[in-house]
Amino acid sequence: MNKHYAIIGGGINGLSVARQILLDFPEAKVTVFEKENKVAMHQSSHNSGVVHAGLYYEPGGLKARLCRRGAELVQQYCLENDVAYDECGKVVVALDKEELPRLDAIYKKSLANKVPDVRMLTAGEIAEVEPNCIGVSALYSPRTAIVSYGAIAEKIAEEIQRKGGTIVFGRKVSNLTEQLNKITVHFADQDHYETTFDYVVTCAGLQSDRLAANSGDIATPKIVPFFGQYYVIDENFKSHVKGLIYPVPDPKYPFLGVHFTKRIDGQMTIGPNAFISFGRENYDGKTFNLSDIYDFLTYKGFWKFSSKNMSAALRELSTVMSQTNFVAEAAKYVPSLENVSCVPATRGIRAQAMESDGSLVDDFVIRKQGNITHIRNAPSPGATSSLAIAEYIVREVMTHK
């Protein structure tokens, strides 16, 4: 008898898992439940659109492995499905000599992760790649690319339906229960009937911890939402930057800092900052969700994180409160854009998994509980890795009896 699979969440990870099941088990019955009225309404369409090459990740970790594989699969998928893909390249720029040891460490990681064609640039060579960028040295990744993950998600959704899978919209799942190898999916709206499945994979993004805990999995890590605001710079100045210009990550700060990111529509963005969000799905920045706020304020991990990162919070707050400060941070790398005007663009919400000791969970967390598999943490490069995460879950994590 053919098995029936449920996927909870119609973002790029959920859709990729559904697609992979249908590729590996064409006779399987697959149903995706998405609470919104279309796919990819959350993190999948509120991100930078970067196809990460695998520069930063700890060699041997899931992030490193699945990012490299994922980047290849995304490129292949875009090519085969006529989705725009721009290999615009990326430089990670050291502004002073103090940053050089950290830049060198990233270079060594990128070599260990077999990032293609990566190389170091001298101050003079930076100008050959990014004519308006300054720095003492840079790491150059010419194969780093940009896409629209929303567009990829929509294409995958079409493919799922073509292959006989079902996507059910407007169905919010509250929890799962498993008995005698059968999983019942319970819906938040009691009017809907409950349905049983053989296997379930939860890909609930910003709600991943709640769905997992409500379904009997452990309570931590918990999701603490941080927003990141991007700005689009004045169109007349977008040619000042060719591709992506990133700072060297500073271990003193939990988030990367402001950088330049070319968008697949040709616009140039700067961003994002990172600050606590008053709602897990507060994309307009004008509303707040009291239960989400209560959730992080009553989590001891949040207070431990905050006490350790006060200087980082103040740095980020300065860019949240002042667009001038925001642009000034970016202009350290491209002085010709010092006074460029910009308008708010995408506002993303990062589903940051945090342990009770205040530490941020760095690697992907995928947990199996009976015949239920939970994606508990899939931050950047989660979208880049989505097709590889799907392979990993379907072929290595799930056991198909």
CSV table of C-alpha atoms in Angstrom, one decimal:
chain,number,residue,atom,x,y,z
A,1,MET,CA,0.0,0.0,0.0
A,2,ASN,CA,1.3,3.4,-0.9
A,3,LYS,CA,2.3,5.6,2.1
A,4,HIS,CA,0.6,9.0,2.7
A,5,TYR,CA,2.9,11.8,3.7
A,6,ALA,CA,1.9,15.2,5.1
A,7,ILE,CA,4.2,18.3,4.9
A,8,ILE,CA,3.4,21.1,7.3
A,9,GLY,CA,4.4,24.4,5.8
A,10,GLY,CA,4.4,25.6,2.2
A,11,GLY,CA,7.7,27.6,2.3
A,12,ILE,CA,10.7,26.6,0.2
A,13,ASN,CA,11.8,23.9,2.6
A,14,GLY,CA,8.4,22.3,2.9
A,15,LEU,CA,7.8,22.3,-0.8
A,16,SER,CA,11.3,20.9,-1.5
A,17,VAL,CA,10.6,18.0,0.9
A,18,ALA,CA,7.3,17.3,-0.8
A,19,ARG,CA,8.9,17.4,-4.2
A,20,GLN,CA,11.8,15.1,-3.1
A,21,ILE,CA,9.3,12.5,-1.7
A,22,LEU,CA,7.5,12.5,-5.1
A,23,LEU,CA,10.8,12.2,-7.0
A,24,ASP,CA,12.0,9.2,-4.8
A,25,PHE,CA,8.6,7.6,-4.3
A,26,PRO,CA,6.4,8.5,-7.4
A,27,GLU,CA,3.5,6.4,-6.1
A,28,ALA,CA,3.4,8.1,-2.7
A,29,LYS,CA,0.5,10.3,-1.7
A,30,VAL,CA,1.7,13.7,-0.6
A,31,THR,CA,-0.3,16.5,1.0
A,32,VAL,CA,1.2,19.9,1.9
A,33,PHE,CA,-0.7,22.0,4.5
A,34,GLU,CA,-0.1,25.8,4.3
A,35,LYS,CA,-1.9,28.2,6.6
A,36,GLU,CA,-1.7,31.1,4.1
A,37,ASN,CA,-3.5,31.4,0.8
A,38,LYS,CA,-0.4,30.9,-1.3
A,39,VAL,CA,3.1,29.4,-1.0
A,40,ALA,CA,6.3,31.1,0.3
A,41,MET,CA,4.5,33.9,2.2
A,42,HIS,CA,7.1,34.1,5.0
A,43,GLN,CA,10.9,33.7,5.2
A,44,SER,CA,11.0,32.3,1.6
A,45,SER,CA,10.0,35.6,0.1
A,46,HIS,CA,11.4,37.9,2.7
A,47,ASN,CA,15.2,37.3,2.3
A,48,SER,CA,18.2,38.5,0.4
A,49,GLY,CA,17.8,36.1,-2.4
A,50,VAL,CA,21.5,35.1,-2.2
A,51,VAL,CA,22.6,31.6,-3.2
A,52,HIS,CA,25.4,31.2,-0.7
A,53,ALA,CA,28.5,29.4,-1.8
A,54,GLY,CA,29.5,28.0,1.6
A,55,LEU,CA,32.2,30.4,2.8
A,56,TYR,CA,31.5,30.7,6.5
A,57,TYR,CA,30.3,27.3,7.7
A,58,GLU,CA,32.1,24.9,10.0
A,59,PRO,CA,33.6,22.2,7.8
A,60,GLY,CA,31.9,18.9,8.4
A,61,GLY,CA,28.7,20.5,9.8
A,62,LEU,CA,25.3,20.1,8.2
A,63,LYS,CA,25.3,23.7,7.0
A,64,ALA,CA,28.6,23.3,5.1
A,65,ARG,CA,27.6,20.0,3.5
A,66,LEU,CA,24.0,21.0,2.6
A,67,CYS,CA,24.8,24.5,1.5
A,68,ARG,CA,27.4,23.3,-1.1
A,69,ARG,CA,25.0,20.6,-2.3
A,70,GLY,CA,22.1,23.0,-2.2
A,71,ALA,CA,23.8,25.7,-4.2
A,72,GLU,CA,24.5,23.2,-7.0
A,73,LEU,CA,20.9,22.0,-6.9
A,74,VAL,CA,19.4,25.5,-7.0
A,75,GLN,CA,21.5,26.4,-10.0
A,76,GLN,CA,20.5,23.3,-11.8
A,77,TYR,CA,16.8,23.8,-10.9
A,78,CYS,CA,16.8,27.4,-12.1
A,79,LEU,CA,18.5,26.3,-15.4
A,80,GLU,CA,16.0,23.5,-16.0
A,81,ASN,CA,12.9,25.5,-15.1
A,82,ASP,CA,13.7,28.8,-16.7
A,83,VAL,CA,14.0,30.7,-13.4
A,84,ALA,CA,16.3,33.8,-13.3
A,85,TYR,CA,19.8,33.1,-11.8
A,86,ASP,CA,22.5,35.7,-11.7
A,87,GLU,CA,26.1,34.6,-10.7
A,88,CYS,CA,27.1,38.1,-9.7
A,89,GLY,CA,29.8,37.2,-7.3
A,90,LYS,CA,30.6,38.4,-3.8
A,91,VAL,CA,33.5,40.0,-2.0
A,92,VAL,CA,34.0,39.8,1.8
A,93,VAL,CA,36.0,42.9,2.6
A,94,ALA,CA,38.4,43.6,5.4
A,95,LEU,CA,38.5,47.4,6.1
A,96,ASP,CA,41.6,47.2,8.3
A,97,LYS,CA,44.5,44.9,9.3
A,98,GLU,CA,42.7,43.9,12.5
A,99,GLU,CA,40.1,42.0,10.4
A,100,LEU,CA,42.7,40.0,8.3
A,101,PRO,CA,43.1,37.0,10.7
A,102,ARG,CA,39.3,36.6,10.7
A,103,LEU,CA,39.2,36.9,6.9
A,104,ASP,CA,41.9,34.3,6.6
A,105,ALA,CA,40.0,31.9,8.8
A,106,ILE,CA,37.0,32.3,6.4
A,107,TYR,CA,39.2,31.6,3.4
A,108,LYS,CA,40.5,28.4,5.1
A,109,LYS,CA,36.9,27.3,5.8
A,110,SER,CA,35.8,28.0,2.2
A,111,LEU,CA,38.7,25.9,0.9
A,112,ALA,CA,37.8,23.1,3.3
A,113,ASN,CA,34.2,23.3,2.1
A,114,LYS,CA,35.4,23.2,-1.6
A,115,VAL,CA,33.8,26.5,-2.5
A,116,PRO,CA,34.5,26.8,-6.3
A,117,ASP,CA,37.0,29.4,-7.6
A,118,VAL,CA,37.3,31.3,-4.3
A,119,ARG,CA,40.5,33.4,-3.9
A,120,MET,CA,42.0,36.3,-1.9
A,121,LEU,CA,42.3,39.8,-3.3
A,122,THR,CA,44.8,42.5,-2.5
A,123,ALA,CA,43.7,46.1,-2.0
A,124,GLY,CA,44.5,46.8,-5.6
A,125,GLU,CA,42.7,43.7,-6.9
A,126,ILE,CA,39.4,44.6,-5.1
A,127,ALA,CA,38.9,47.5,-7.5
A,128,GLU,CA,39.1,45.0,-10.5
A,129,VAL,CA,36.0,43.2,-9.1
A,130,GLU,CA,34.2,46.1,-7.4
A,131,PRO,CA,35.7,49.4,-8.8
A,132,ASN,CA,34.1,51.6,-6.0
A,133,CYS,CA,34.9,49.4,-3.1
A,134,ILE,CA,37.8,50.0,-0.6
A,135,GLY,CA,39.5,47.7,1.8
A,136,VAL,CA,42.9,46.2,2.7
A,137,SER,CA,42.0,42.7,1.4
A,138,ALA,CA,39.0,40.7,0.4
A,139,LEU,CA,37.8,37.2,-0.1
A,140,TYR,CA,36.3,36.8,-3.6
A,141,SER,CA,33.6,34.2,-4.4
A,142,PRO,CA,32.8,34.6,-8.1
A,143,ARG,CA,30.2,31.8,-8.1
A,144,THR,CA,28.0,33.3,-5.4
A,145,ALA,CA,24.7,34.0,-7.1
A,146,ILE,CA,21.3,35.7,-6.6
A,147,VAL,CA,17.7,34.4,-7.3
A,148,SER,CA,14.2,34.9,-6.2
A,149,TYR,CA,13.4,32.1,-3.7
A,150,GLY,CA,9.7,33.0,-4.0
A,151,ALA,CA,9.8,32.3,-7.7
A,152,ILE,CA,11.6,29.0,-7.1
A,153,ALA,CA,9.0,28.0,-4.5
A,154,GLU,CA,6.1,28.8,-6.9
A,155,LYS,CA,7.8,26.7,-9.6
A,156,ILE,CA,8.3,23.8,-7.1
A,157,ALA,CA,4.6,24.1,-6.1
A,158,GLU,CA,3.5,23.7,-9.7
A,159,GLU,CA,5.8,20.6,-10.0
A,160,ILE,CA,4.3,19.0,-6.9
A,161,GLN,CA,0.8,19.4,-8.3
A,162,ARG,CA,1.9,18.1,-11.7
A,163,LYS,CA,3.3,15.0,-10.0
A,164,GLY,CA,0.0,14.3,-8.2
A,165,GLY,CA,0.7,16.0,-4.9
A,166,THR,CA,-1.9,18.2,-3.2
A,167,ILE,CA,-1.3,21.6,-1.6
A,168,VAL,CA,-4.1,22.6,0.8
A,169,PHE,CA,-4.2,26.4,1.6
A,170,GLY,CA,-5.8,28.1,4.6
A,171,ARG,CA,-5.2,25.1,6.9
A,172,LYS,CA,-3.3,26.0,10.1
A,173,VAL,CA,-2.0,22.9,11.9
A,174,SER,CA,-2.0,23.2,15.7
A,175,ASN,CA,-0.3,19.9,16.6
A,176,LEU,CA,0.3,16.2,15.7
A,177,THR,CA,-0.3,13.0,17.6
A,178,GLU,CA,1.1,9.6,16.8
A,179,GLN,CA,-0.4,6.3,17.7
A,180,LEU,CA,0.3,2.8,16.3
A,181,ASN,CA,2.5,4.3,13.6
A,182,LYS,CA,-0.3,6.6,12.4
A,183,ILE,CA,0.0,10.3,12.8
A,184,THR,CA,-3.1,12.5,13.2
A,185,VAL,CA,-2.9,16.1,12.0
A,186,HIS,CA,-4.9,18.4,14.2
A,187,PHE,CA,-6.0,21.8,12.8
A,188,ALA,CA,-6.4,25.1,14.6
A,189,ASP,CA,-9.9,25.5,13.1
A,190,GLN,CA,-12.0,22.8,14.8
A,191,ASP,CA,-14.4,22.8,11.8
A,192,HIS,CA,-11.8,20.9,9.8
A,193,TYR,CA,-11.7,17.1,10.0
A,194,GLU,CA,-8.6,15.5,11.3
A,195,THR,CA,-6.5,13.4,8.9
A,196,THR,CA,-4.1,10.5,9.5
A,197,PHE,CA,-0.8,10.0,7.8
A,198,ASP,CA,2.1,7.5,7.7
A,199,TYR,CA,4.8,10.2,7.9
A,200,VAL,CA,4.8,13.9,8.6
A,201,VAL,CA,7.6,16.5,8.1
A,202,THR,CA,7.1,19.9,9.8
A,203,CYS,CA,8.7,22.8,8.0
A,204,ALA,CA,7.0,25.6,10.0
A,205,GLY,CA,9.8,28.2,10.0
A,206,LEU,CA,8.9,30.9,12.5
A,207,GLN,CA,6.4,28.6,14.2
A,208,SER,CA,8.6,25.5,14.2
A,209,ASP,CA,9.3,25.4,18.0
A,210,ARG,CA,5.6,25.7,18.9
A,211,LEU,CA,4.4,23.1,16.5
A,212,ALA,CA,7.2,20.7,17.6
A,213,ALA,CA,6.6,21.2,21.3
A,214,ASN,CA,2.8,21.0,20.9
A,215,SER,CA,3.4,17.7,19.2
A,216,GLY,CA,5.5,16.2,22.0
A,217,ASP,CA,9.0,17.2,21.0
A,218,ILE,CA,11.4,18.9,23.4
A,219,ALA,CA,10.7,22.6,24.2
A,220,THR,CA,14.1,24.0,23.1
A,221,PRO,CA,15.6,25.5,21.1
A,222,LYS,CA,13.0,28.2,21.1
A,223,ILE,CA,12.5,30.6,18.2
A,224,VAL,CA,13.2,34.3,19.0
A,225,PRO,CA,12.2,36.5,16.1
A,226,PHE,CA,14.6,39.2,14.8
A,227,PHE,CA,13.7,41.5,12.0
A,228,GLY,CA,16.0,42.7,9.3
A,229,GLN,CA,15.2,45.7,7.2
A,230,TYR,CA,16.6,46.1,3.6
A,231,TYR,CA,16.6,49.4,1.7
A,232,VAL,CA,16.8,49.9,-2.1
A,233,ILE,CA,19.3,52.6,-3.1
A,234,ASP,CA,18.5,55.3,-5.6
A,235,GLU,CA,18.4,53.7,-9.1
A,236,ASN,CA,20.9,56.2,-10.5
A,237,PHE,CA,23.6,54.8,-8.2
A,238,LYS,CA,23.0,51.1,-8.4
A,239,SER,CA,25.9,50.6,-10.9
A,240,HIS,CA,28.3,51.7,-8.1
A,241,VAL,CA,28.2,48.1,-6.9
A,242,LYS,CA,28.4,45.1,-9.3
A,243,GLY,CA,27.4,42.2,-7.0
A,244,LEU,CA,27.6,41.5,-3.3
A,245,ILE,CA,29.8,43.3,-0.8
A,246,TYR,CA,29.9,41.9,2.7
A,247,PRO,CA,31.8,42.8,5.9
A,248,VAL,CA,34.0,40.3,7.7
A,249,PRO,CA,31.9,38.8,10.5
A,250,ASP,CA,32.9,39.9,13.9
A,251,PRO,CA,32.4,37.1,16.6
A,252,LYS,CA,31.6,39.9,19.1
A,253,TYR,CA,28.3,40.4,17.3
A,254,PRO,CA,25.7,37.7,16.8
A,255,PHE,CA,24.6,39.1,13.3
A,256,LEU,CA,26.6,40.0,10.3
A,257,GLY,CA,26.0,43.7,9.9
A,258,VAL,CA,24.9,45.9,6.9
A,259,HIS,CA,26.0,44.8,3.4
A,260,PHE,CA,25.3,45.4,-0.3
A,261,THR,CA,23.2,42.9,-2.1
A,262,LYS,CA,22.2,43.0,-5.7
A,263,ARG,CA,18.6,41.8,-6.3
A,264,ILE,CA,17.5,39.6,-9.2
A,265,ASP,CA,15.4,42.5,-10.5
A,266,GLY,CA,18.6,44.5,-10.9
A,267,GLN,CA,18.1,46.8,-8.0
A,268,MET,CA,20.8,47.3,-5.3
A,269,THR,CA,19.9,46.9,-1.7
A,270,ILE,CA,21.7,47.6,1.6
A,271,GLY,CA,20.9,45.7,4.7
A,272,PRO,CA,19.8,44.2,6.8
A,273,ASN,CA,20.0,45.4,10.3
A,274,ALA,CA,18.9,43.0,13.0
A,275,PHE,CA,16.7,43.8,16.0
A,276,ILE,CA,14.1,42.0,18.1
A,277,SER,CA,10.8,41.8,16.3
A,278,PHE,CA,7.5,42.5,18.2
A,279,GLY,CA,5.9,39.6,16.3
A,280,ARG,CA,7.0,36.5,14.5
A,281,GLU,CA,5.2,37.6,11.4
A,282,ASN,CA,5.4,41.4,11.8
A,283,TYR,CA,6.5,42.1,8.2
A,284,ASP,CA,5.2,45.7,8.1
A,285,GLY,CA,6.9,46.7,11.3
A,286,LYS,CA,3.7,48.6,12.4
A,287,THR,CA,1.9,45.9,14.4
A,288,PHE,CA,2.8,43.7,17.3
A,289,ASN,CA,1.8,40.3,18.6
A,290,LEU,CA,1.4,40.2,22.4
A,291,SER,CA,1.7,36.4,22.7
A,292,ASP,CA,5.0,36.5,20.6
A,293,ILE,CA,6.3,39.3,22.8
A,294,TYR,CA,5.3,37.5,26.0
A,295,ASP,CA,7.0,34.3,24.6
A,296,PHE,CA,10.5,35.9,24.3
A,297,LEU,CA,10.2,38.1,27.4
A,298,THR,CA,9.4,35.1,29.6
A,299,TYR,CA,12.3,33.0,28.1
A,300,LYS,CA,15.4,33.0,30.2
A,301,GLY,CA,17.5,32.3,27.1
A,302,PHE,CA,16.5,35.7,25.7
A,303,TRP,CA,17.6,37.6,28.8
A,304,LYS,CA,20.9,35.7,28.9
A,305,PHE,CA,21.5,36.5,25.2
A,306,SER,CA,20.6,40.1,25.7
A,307,SER,CA,22.9,40.6,28.7
A,308,LYS,CA,25.8,39.2,26.6
A,309,ASN,CA,25.1,41.3,23.5
A,310,MET,CA,24.3,44.8,24.8
A,311,SER,CA,26.9,46.4,22.6
A,312,ALA,CA,25.6,44.6,19.5
A,313,ALA,CA,22.0,45.7,20.4
A,314,LEU,CA,23.1,49.3,20.6
A,315,ARG,CA,25.0,49.1,17.3
A,316,GLU,CA,21.9,47.6,15.6
A,317,LEU,CA,19.5,50.1,17.3
A,318,SER,CA,21.5,53.0,15.8
A,319,THR,CA,20.8,51.7,12.3
A,320,VAL,CA,17.1,50.9,13.1
A,321,MET,CA,16.5,54.5,14.4
A,322,SER,CA,18.5,56.3,11.8
A,323,GLN,CA,18.5,55.7,8.0
A,324,THR,CA,21.6,58.0,7.9
A,325,ASN,CA,23.5,55.7,10.2
A,326,PHE,CA,22.4,52.8,8.2
A,327,VAL,CA,23.7,54.2,4.9
A,328,ALA,CA,26.9,55.4,6.7
A,329,GLU,CA,27.6,51.8,7.8
A,330,ALA,CA,27.4,50.6,4.2
A,331,ALA,CA,29.4,53.6,2.8
A,332,LYS,CA,32.5,52.5,4.8
A,333,TYR,CA,32.9,50.0,2.0
A,334,VAL,CA,31.7,52.2,-0.9
A,335,PRO,CA,32.5,55.8,-0.1
A,336,SER,CA,30.9,57.1,-3.3
A,337,LEU,CA,27.5,56.1,-1.8
A,338,GLU,CA,28.0,58.1,1.4
A,339,ASN,CA,24.9,60.3,0.8
A,340,VAL,CA,22.8,58.0,-1.4
A,341,SER,CA,19.1,58.1,-0.8
A,342,CYS,CA,17.2,54.9,-0.3
A,343,VAL,CA,13.7,53.6,0.4
A,344,PRO,CA,12.6,50.7,2.6
A,345,ALA,CA,12.2,47.4,0.7
A,346,THR,CA,11.9,43.9,2.1
A,347,ARG,CA,11.6,43.4,5.8
A,348,GLY,CA,12.5,39.9,6.8
A,349,ILE,CA,11.9,38.1,10.1
A,350,ARG,CA,14.7,35.7,11.1
A,351,ALA,CA,13.6,32.6,12.9
A,352,GLN,CA,16.5,32.6,15.3
A,353,ALA,CA,16.7,29.4,17.4
A,354,MET,CA,18.0,30.1,20.8
A,355,GLU,CA,19.0,27.7,23.7
A,356,SER,CA,18.0,28.4,27.3
A,357,ASP,CA,21.6,29.5,28.1
A,358,GLY,CA,21.2,32.3,25.6
A,359,SER,CA,23.4,30.8,22.9
A,360,LEU,CA,22.3,31.0,19.3
A,361,VAL,CA,22.0,27.6,17.5
A,362,ASP,CA,24.4,27.8,14.6
A,363,ASP,CA,23.8,24.6,12.6
A,364,PHE,CA,20.7,23.2,11.1
A,365,VAL,CA,18.6,21.2,13.6
A,366,ILE,CA,16.4,18.4,12.2
A,367,ARG,CA,14.9,16.1,14.8
A,368,LYS,CA,13.0,12.8,14.3
A,369,GLN,CA,10.3,11.8,16.8
A,370,GLY,CA,8.7,8.5,15.8
A,371,ASN,CA,7.5,9.0,12.2
A,372,ILE,CA,7.4,12.7,12.6
A,373,THR,CA,10.4,14.8,11.4
A,374,HIS,CA,10.8,18.4,12.6
A,375,ILE,CA,12.9,21.1,11.0
A,376,ARG,CA,13.7,23.0,14.2
A,377,ASN,CA,16.3,25.4,12.8
A,378,ALA,CA,17.0,26.3,9.2
A,379,PRO,CA,18.4,29.9,9.2
A,380,SER,CA,20.7,31.2,6.4
A,381,PRO,CA,21.7,29.4,4.3
A,382,GLY,CA,18.4,27.6,4.7
A,383,ALA,CA,16.9,28.7,1.4
A,384,THR,CA,20.2,28.0,-0.5
A,385,SER,CA,20.2,24.5,1.1
A,386,SER,CA,16.5,23.8,0.7
A,387,LEU,CA,16.7,21.2,-2.1
A,388,ALA,CA,19.6,19.5,-0.3
A,389,ILE,CA,17.8,19.6,3.1
A,390,ALA,CA,15.0,17.8,1.3
A,391,GLU,CA,17.3,15.1,0.0
A,392,TYR,CA,18.9,14.7,3.5
A,393,ILE,CA,15.5,14.4,5.3
A,394,VAL,CA,13.9,12.0,2.7
A,395,ARG,CA,17.0,9.8,2.2
A,396,GLU,CA,18.7,9.8,5.6
A,397,VAL,CA,16.5,11.0,8.4
A,398,MET,CA,13.1,9.4,7.6
A,399,THR,CA,12.9,5.6,7.7
A,400,HIS,CA,10.4,4.4,5.1
A,401,LYS,CA,9.1,1.1,6.4
